[in-house]
XYZ file of C-alpha atoms in Angstrom:
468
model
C -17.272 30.387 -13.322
C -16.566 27.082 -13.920
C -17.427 23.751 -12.183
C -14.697 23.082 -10.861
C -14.394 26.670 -9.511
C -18.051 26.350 -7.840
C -17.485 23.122 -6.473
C -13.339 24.158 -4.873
C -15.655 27.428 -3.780
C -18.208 25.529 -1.709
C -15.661 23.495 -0.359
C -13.097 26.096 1.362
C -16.432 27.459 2.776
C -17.523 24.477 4.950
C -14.626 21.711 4.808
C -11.291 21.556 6.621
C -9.190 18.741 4.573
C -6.858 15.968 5.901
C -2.804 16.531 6.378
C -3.359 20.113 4.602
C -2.109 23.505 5.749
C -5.360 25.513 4.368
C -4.480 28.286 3.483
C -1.995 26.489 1.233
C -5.149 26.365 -1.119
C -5.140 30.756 -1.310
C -2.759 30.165 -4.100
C -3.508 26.055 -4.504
C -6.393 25.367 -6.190
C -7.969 22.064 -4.955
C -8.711 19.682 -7.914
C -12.749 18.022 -7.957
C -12.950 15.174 -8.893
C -15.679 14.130 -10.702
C -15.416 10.757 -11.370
C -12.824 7.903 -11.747
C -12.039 5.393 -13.817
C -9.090 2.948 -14.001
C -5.655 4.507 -13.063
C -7.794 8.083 -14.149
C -9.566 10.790 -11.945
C -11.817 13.149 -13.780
C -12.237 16.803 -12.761
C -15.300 18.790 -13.590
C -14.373 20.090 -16.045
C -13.033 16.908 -17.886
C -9.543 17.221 -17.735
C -7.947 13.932 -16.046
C -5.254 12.717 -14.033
C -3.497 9.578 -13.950
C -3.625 8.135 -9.949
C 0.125 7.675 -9.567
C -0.140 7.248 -5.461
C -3.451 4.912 -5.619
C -5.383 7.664 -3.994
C -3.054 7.861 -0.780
C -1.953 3.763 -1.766
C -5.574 1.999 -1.286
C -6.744 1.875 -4.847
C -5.005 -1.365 -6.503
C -7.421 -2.177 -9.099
C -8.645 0.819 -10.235
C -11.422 3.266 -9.808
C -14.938 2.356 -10.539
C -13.606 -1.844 -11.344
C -16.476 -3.292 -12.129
C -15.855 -6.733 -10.215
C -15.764 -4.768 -7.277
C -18.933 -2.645 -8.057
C -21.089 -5.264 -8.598
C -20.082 -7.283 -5.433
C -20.694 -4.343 -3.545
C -24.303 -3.718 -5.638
C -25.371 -7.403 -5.202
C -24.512 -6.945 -1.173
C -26.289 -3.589 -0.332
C -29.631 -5.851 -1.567
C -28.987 -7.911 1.072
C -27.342 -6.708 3.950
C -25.575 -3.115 4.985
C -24.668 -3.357 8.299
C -25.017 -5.169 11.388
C -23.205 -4.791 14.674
C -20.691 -7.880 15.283
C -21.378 -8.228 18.869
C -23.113 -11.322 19.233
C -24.025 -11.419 15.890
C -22.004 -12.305 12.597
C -22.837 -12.334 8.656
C -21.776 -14.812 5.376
C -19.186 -11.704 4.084
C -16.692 -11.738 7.170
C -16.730 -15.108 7.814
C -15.642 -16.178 4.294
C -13.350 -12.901 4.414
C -11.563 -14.419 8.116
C -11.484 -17.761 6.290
C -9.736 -16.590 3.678
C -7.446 -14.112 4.894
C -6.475 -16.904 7.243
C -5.601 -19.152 4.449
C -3.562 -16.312 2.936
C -1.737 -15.199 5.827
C 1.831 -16.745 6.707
C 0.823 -19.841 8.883
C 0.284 -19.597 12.954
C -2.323 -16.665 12.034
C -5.831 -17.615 12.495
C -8.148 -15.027 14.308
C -8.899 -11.648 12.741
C -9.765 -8.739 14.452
C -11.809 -5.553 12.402
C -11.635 -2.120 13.183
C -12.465 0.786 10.473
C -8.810 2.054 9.822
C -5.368 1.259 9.928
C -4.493 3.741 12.707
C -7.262 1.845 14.690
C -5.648 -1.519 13.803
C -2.411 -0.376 15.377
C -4.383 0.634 18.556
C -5.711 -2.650 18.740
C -2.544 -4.509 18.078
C -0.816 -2.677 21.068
C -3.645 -2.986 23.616
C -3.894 -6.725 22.541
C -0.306 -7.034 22.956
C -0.416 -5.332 26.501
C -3.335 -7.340 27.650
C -1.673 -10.475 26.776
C 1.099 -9.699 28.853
C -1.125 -8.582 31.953
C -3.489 -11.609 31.359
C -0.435 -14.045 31.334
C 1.037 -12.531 34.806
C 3.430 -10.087 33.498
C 1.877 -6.459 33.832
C 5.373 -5.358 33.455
C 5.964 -5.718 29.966
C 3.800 -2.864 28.943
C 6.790 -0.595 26.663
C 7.091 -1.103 22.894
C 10.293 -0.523 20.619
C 9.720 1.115 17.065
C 12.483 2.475 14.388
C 13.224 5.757 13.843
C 11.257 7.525 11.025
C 8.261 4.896 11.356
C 4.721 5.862 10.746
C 1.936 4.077 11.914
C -0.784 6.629 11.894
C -2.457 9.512 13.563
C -4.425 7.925 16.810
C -2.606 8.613 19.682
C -1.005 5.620 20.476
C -0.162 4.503 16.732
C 1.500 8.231 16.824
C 3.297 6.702 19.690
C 5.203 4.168 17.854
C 5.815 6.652 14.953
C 8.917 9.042 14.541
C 8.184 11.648 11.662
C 8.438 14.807 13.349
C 5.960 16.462 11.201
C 3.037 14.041 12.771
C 4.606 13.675 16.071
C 6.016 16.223 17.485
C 3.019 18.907 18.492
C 1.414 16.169 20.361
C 4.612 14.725 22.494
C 3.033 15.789 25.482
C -0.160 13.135 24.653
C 2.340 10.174 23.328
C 3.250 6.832 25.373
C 6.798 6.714 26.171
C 8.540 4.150 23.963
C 11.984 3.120 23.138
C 12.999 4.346 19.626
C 15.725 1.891 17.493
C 17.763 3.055 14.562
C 16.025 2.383 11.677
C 17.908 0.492 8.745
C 17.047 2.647 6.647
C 19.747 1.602 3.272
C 19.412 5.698 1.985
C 22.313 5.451 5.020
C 24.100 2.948 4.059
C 28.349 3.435 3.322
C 29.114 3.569 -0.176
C 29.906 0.346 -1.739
C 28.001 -1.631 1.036
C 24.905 -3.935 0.457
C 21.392 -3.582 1.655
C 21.857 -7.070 3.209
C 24.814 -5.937 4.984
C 23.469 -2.725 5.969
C 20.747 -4.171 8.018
C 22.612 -6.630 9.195
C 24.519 -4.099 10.662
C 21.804 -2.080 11.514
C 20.476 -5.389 13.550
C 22.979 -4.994 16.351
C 20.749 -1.303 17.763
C 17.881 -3.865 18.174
C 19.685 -6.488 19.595
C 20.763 -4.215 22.278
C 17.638 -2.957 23.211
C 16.061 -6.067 23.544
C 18.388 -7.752 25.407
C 18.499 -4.660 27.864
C 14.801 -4.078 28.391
C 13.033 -7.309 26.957
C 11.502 -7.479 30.637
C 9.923 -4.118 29.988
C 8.899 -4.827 26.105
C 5.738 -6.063 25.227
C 6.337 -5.648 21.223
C 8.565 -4.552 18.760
C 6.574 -2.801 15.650
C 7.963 -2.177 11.984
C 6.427 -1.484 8.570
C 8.369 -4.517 6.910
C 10.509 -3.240 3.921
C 9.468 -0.021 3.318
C 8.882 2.687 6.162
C 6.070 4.865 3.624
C 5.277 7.972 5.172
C 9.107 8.582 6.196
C 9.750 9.006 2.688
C 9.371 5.287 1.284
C 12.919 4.318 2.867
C 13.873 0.846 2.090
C 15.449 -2.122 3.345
C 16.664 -5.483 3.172
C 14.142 -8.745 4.127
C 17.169 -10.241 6.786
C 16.288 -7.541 9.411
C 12.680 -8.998 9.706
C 14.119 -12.713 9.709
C 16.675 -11.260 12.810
C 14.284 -9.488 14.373
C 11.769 -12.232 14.405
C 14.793 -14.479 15.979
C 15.530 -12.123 18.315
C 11.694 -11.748 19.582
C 11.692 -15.025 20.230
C 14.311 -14.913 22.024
C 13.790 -12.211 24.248
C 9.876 -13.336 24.579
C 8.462 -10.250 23.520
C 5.997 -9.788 19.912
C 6.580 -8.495 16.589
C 3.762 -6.551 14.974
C 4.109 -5.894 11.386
C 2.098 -3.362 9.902
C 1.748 -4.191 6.615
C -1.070 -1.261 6.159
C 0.785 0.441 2.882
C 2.664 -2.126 1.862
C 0.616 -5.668 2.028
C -1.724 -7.116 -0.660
C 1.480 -7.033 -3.323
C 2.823 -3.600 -2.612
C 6.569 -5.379 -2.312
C 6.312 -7.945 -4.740
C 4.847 -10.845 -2.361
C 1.375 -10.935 -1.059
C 2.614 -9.878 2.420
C 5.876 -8.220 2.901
C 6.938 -10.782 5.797
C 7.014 -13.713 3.438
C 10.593 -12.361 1.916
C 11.833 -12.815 5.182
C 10.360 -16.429 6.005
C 8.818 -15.769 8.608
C 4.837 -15.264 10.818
C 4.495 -12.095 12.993
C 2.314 -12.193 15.875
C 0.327 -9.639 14.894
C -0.385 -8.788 10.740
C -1.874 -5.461 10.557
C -3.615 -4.622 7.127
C -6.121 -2.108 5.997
C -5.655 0.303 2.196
C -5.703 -2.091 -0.117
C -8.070 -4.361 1.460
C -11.006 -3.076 0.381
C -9.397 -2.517 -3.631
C -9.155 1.504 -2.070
C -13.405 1.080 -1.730
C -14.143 1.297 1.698
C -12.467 1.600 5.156
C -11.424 -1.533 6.805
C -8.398 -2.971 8.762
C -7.699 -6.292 10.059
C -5.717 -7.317 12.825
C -4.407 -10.852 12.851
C -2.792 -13.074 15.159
C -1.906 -16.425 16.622
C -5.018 -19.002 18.558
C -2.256 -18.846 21.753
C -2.688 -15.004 22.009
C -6.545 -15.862 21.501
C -6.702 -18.073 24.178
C -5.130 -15.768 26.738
C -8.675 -13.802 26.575
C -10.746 -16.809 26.157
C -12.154 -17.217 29.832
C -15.617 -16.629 32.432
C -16.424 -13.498 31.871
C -16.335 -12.796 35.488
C -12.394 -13.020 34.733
C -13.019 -9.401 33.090
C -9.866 -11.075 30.753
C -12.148 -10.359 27.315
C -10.678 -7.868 24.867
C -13.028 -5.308 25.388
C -12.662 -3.412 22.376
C -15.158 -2.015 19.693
C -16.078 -0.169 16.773
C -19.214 0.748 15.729
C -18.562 -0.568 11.679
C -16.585 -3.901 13.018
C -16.849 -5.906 10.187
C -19.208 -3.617 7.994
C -20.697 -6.077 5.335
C -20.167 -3.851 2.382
C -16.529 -3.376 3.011
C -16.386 -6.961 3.394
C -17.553 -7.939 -0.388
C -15.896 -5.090 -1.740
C -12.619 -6.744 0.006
C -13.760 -10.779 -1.200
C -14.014 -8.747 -4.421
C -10.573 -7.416 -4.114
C -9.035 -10.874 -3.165
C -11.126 -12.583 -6.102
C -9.159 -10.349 -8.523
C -5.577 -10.932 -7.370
C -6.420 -15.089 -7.508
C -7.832 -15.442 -10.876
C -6.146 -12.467 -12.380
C -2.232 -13.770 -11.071
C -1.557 -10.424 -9.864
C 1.460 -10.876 -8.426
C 3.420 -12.535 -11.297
C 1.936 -9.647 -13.633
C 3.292 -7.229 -11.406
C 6.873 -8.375 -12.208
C 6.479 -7.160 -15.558
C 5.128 -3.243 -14.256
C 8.215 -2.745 -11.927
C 10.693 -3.787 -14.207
C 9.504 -1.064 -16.914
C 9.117 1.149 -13.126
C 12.919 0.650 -12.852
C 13.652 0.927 -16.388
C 11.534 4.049 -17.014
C 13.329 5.789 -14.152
C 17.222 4.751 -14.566
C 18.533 7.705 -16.191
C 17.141 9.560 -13.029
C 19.814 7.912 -11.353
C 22.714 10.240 -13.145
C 20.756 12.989 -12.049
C 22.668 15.729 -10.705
C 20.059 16.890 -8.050
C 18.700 12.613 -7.604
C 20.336 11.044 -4.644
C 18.950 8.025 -5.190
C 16.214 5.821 -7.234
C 14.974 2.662 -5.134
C 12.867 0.202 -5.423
C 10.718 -2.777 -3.759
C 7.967 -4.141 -6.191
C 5.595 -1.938 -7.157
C 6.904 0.944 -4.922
C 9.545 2.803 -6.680
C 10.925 6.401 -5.559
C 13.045 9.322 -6.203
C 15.021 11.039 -3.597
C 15.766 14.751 -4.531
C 18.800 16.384 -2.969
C 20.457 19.722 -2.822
C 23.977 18.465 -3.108
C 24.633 14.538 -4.918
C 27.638 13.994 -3.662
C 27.233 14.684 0.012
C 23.490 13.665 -0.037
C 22.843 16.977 1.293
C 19.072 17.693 1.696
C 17.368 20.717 0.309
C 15.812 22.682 3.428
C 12.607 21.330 3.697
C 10.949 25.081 3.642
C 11.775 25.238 0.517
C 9.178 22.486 -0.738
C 10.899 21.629 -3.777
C 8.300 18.539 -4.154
C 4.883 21.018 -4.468
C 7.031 22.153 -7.441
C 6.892 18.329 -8.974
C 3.403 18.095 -7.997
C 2.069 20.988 -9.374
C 3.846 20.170 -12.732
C 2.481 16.750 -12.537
C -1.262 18.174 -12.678
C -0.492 20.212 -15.277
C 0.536 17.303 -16.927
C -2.584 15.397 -15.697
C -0.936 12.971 -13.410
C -1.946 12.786 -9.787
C 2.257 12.266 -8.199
C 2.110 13.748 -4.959
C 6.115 14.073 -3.534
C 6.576 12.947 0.437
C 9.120 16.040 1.103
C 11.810 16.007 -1.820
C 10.938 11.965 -2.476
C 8.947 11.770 -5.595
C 7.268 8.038 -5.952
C 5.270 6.170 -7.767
C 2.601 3.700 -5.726
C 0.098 2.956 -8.840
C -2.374 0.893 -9.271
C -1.465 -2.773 -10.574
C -4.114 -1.773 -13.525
C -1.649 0.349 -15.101
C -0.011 -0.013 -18.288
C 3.607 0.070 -19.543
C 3.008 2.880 -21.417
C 1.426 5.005 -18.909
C 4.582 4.172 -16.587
C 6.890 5.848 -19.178
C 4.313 8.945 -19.335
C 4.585 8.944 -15.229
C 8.663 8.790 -15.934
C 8.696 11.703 -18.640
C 6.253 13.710 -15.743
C 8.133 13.113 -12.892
C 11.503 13.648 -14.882
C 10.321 17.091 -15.950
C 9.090 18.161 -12.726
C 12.020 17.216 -10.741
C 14.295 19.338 -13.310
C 11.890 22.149 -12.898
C 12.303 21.636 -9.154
C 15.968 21.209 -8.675
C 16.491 24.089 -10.874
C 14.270 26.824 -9.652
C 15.288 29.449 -7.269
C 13.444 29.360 -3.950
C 13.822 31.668 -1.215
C 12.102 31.486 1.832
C 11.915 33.420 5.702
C 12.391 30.912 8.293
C 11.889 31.836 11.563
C 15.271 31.062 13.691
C 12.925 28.466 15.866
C 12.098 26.528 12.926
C 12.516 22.460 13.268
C 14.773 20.639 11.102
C 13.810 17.718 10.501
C 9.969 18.271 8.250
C 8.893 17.560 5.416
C 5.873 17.931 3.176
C 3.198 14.943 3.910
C 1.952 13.090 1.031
């Protein structure tokens, strides 16, 4: 037997794994990863596999990066943990100070919590306790596009709209009112992504002006809406929609989990569109893909609303046991070390234009609906039918085909539905983005040309896909 058949052995007999169907893994082996290094994971048995989705879009500067290790190292001597209720340590300070300093200006308290789901909780239930601590317990509803994620807590499920994580738990979720997304996969033929979301504005528009009185916050992922199949659009819906908040008096969260800290070719996605949310919620990449962390920033005039007696009972009362965990705080001044004396951002420029040059024949696919782009987030949309855009039934998991290819291959490209995407980390080379292209160009022909027939049961949903 060999290690990695041990290790995938002891496994199935004691763990039960994230987003996975099990028994998916009676024909699916599960890969062990050994070690990492750079864009590579190593297996057990040596073979590797180049990270192509930045293990699940945290790891940025690659596995085992030695700037990171050693801040980490140097900070376990000193301090691992302390709670940060009524006390506070040298790592999240400086972290606050500069994250503050980074952030689009107006933002200047952070909030921790261990996770981005968590962030989003405490985003909402800040937003709703502003409202109630200002006098207006009314505004308690929040507005969110359709086919958002914004993770797997109940009230960040809430705000989401992929059936797939949704839809068994209805029965738990807050009622909210759900806004066309602008989504430019939809768009007419021959008309722009600016125009599209333009267009796509006037949903919003309505809803606000409608129920504003109702609507404590309106919450997008700016750009890129990840788990819904990294669907794209144009930076003048954020600059409307910030307008129209304003307007209407009710806050904009941005959720910048997946796609801050570069992901879209800026720092933060919200600075293509001009403009400061009231709440910027970040976690992934935060840590370099080290440890788990979110922060939750916002403005001092939301601050103040809690700042009172405490015989008020206005405080934010909310807590997590690793608020602020010291480790995950070097390991994140580590992270933000790298992208200021490396110029990260400017040497990304170079990696997605060989993304989008490595990929364009894709786009004369016959079975490729589309291949889009927004910095270092590129994907390819699969489809049954090019001309119509017609979808292939989402039984039919035509992206396990890619993905299995793609470890044959040794490359770690794990398809959301029939969208195949590369989210690597900014470590990579030019030449490994061509060998990702050549992968994901065989495994989508293997895909789109295999015969697949499954039993559906006459009961069976629409509207799945395939997590990734």
């Amino acid at each position: 037997m060999s290690l990695n058949d041990s290790w995938m052995r002891r496994d199935l007999d004691v763990l039960w794994h994230p987003c996975t169907q099990m028994k998916d893994h009676e024909q699916l082996p599960l890969i062990p990863i050994r070690r990492g290094e750079g864009v590579w994971l190593e297996d057990f048995d040596g073979k590797r596999y180049l990270d192509a989705v930045s293990s699940w879009w945290v790891n940025v500067f690659g596995h085992a990066n030695p700037r990171i290790n050693q801040r980490i190292k140097d900070q376990v001597d000193q301090l691992e943990h302390v709670m940060l209720a009524g006390f506070t340590h040298q790592p999240v300070v400086e972290l606050s100070e500069r994250l503050v300093a980074l952030a689009p200006s107006g933002l200047e308290r952070v909030f921790y919590t261990d996770n981005g789901s968590t962030g989003i909780e405490v985003a909402l239930k800040m937003s709703f306790h502003y409202w109630r601590n200002t006098g207006r317990p009314e505004k308690q509803r929040f507005v969110t596009l359709t086919n958002s994620y914004h993770g797997e807590t109940v009230a960040a499920m809430s705000v989401g709209d992929v059936a797939l994580f949704t839809d068994t738990y209805k029965p738990l979720l807050l009622d909210t009112f759900k806004v066309p997304s602008p989504d430019c996969f939809l768009r007419p033929d021959g008309m722009s992504w600016e125009d599209h979301s333009r267009q796509m504005f006037a949903h919003m528009e309505q809803t606000l002006a409608e129920h504003h009185s109702q609507i404590a916050a309106v919450i997008v992922e700016p750009l890129i809406q990840g788990a819904g199949g990294m669907r794209m659009y144009h930076p003048i819906y954020l600059t409307l929609l910030r307008e129209a908040c304003d307007r209407y008096d009710v806050h904009l969260i941005h959720d910048e989990i997946a796609v801050g800290f570069g992901r879209t070719g800026t720092f933060f996605a919200c600075e293509q569109a001009g403009i400061t949310p009231d709440f910027l919620c970040l976690s992934k990449a935060l840590t370099g893909g080290y440890l788990p962390m979110a922060a939750v920033l916002t403005t001092d005039a939301l601050y103040q609303a809690f700042y009172d007696d405490y015989t008020t009972l206005r405080a934010f009362l909310h807590s997590h046991t690793y608020t602020g965990n010291p480790l995950a705080c070097a390991a994140a001044l580590a992270t933000l070390d790298i992208f200021e004396q490396d110029q990260v951002i400017e040497a990304n420029k170079a990696l997605a234009a060989r993304m989008a040059s490595a990929t364009a024949h894709l786009v004369d696919h016959p079975h490729v609906a589309e291949v889009r782009q927004t910095g270092m987030a590129l994907a390819i949309e699969m489809v049954q039918d090019k001309t119509s855009r017609t979808p292939y039934p989402w039984q039919e998991r035509r992206g396990l085909k890619v993905y299995q290819h793609a470890l044959q291959r040794g490359a770690l490209l794990r398809p959301l539905g029939s969208v195949v995407y590369f989210l690597p980390p900014y470590t990579i080379t030019e030449e490994q983005i061509d060998f990702l292209a050549d992968v994901a160009s065989e495994g989508i022909d293997i895909a789109t040309q295999a015969r697949i027939s499954v039993a559906v049961p006459a009961d069976a949903p629409e509207s799945f896909r395939d997590p990734g």
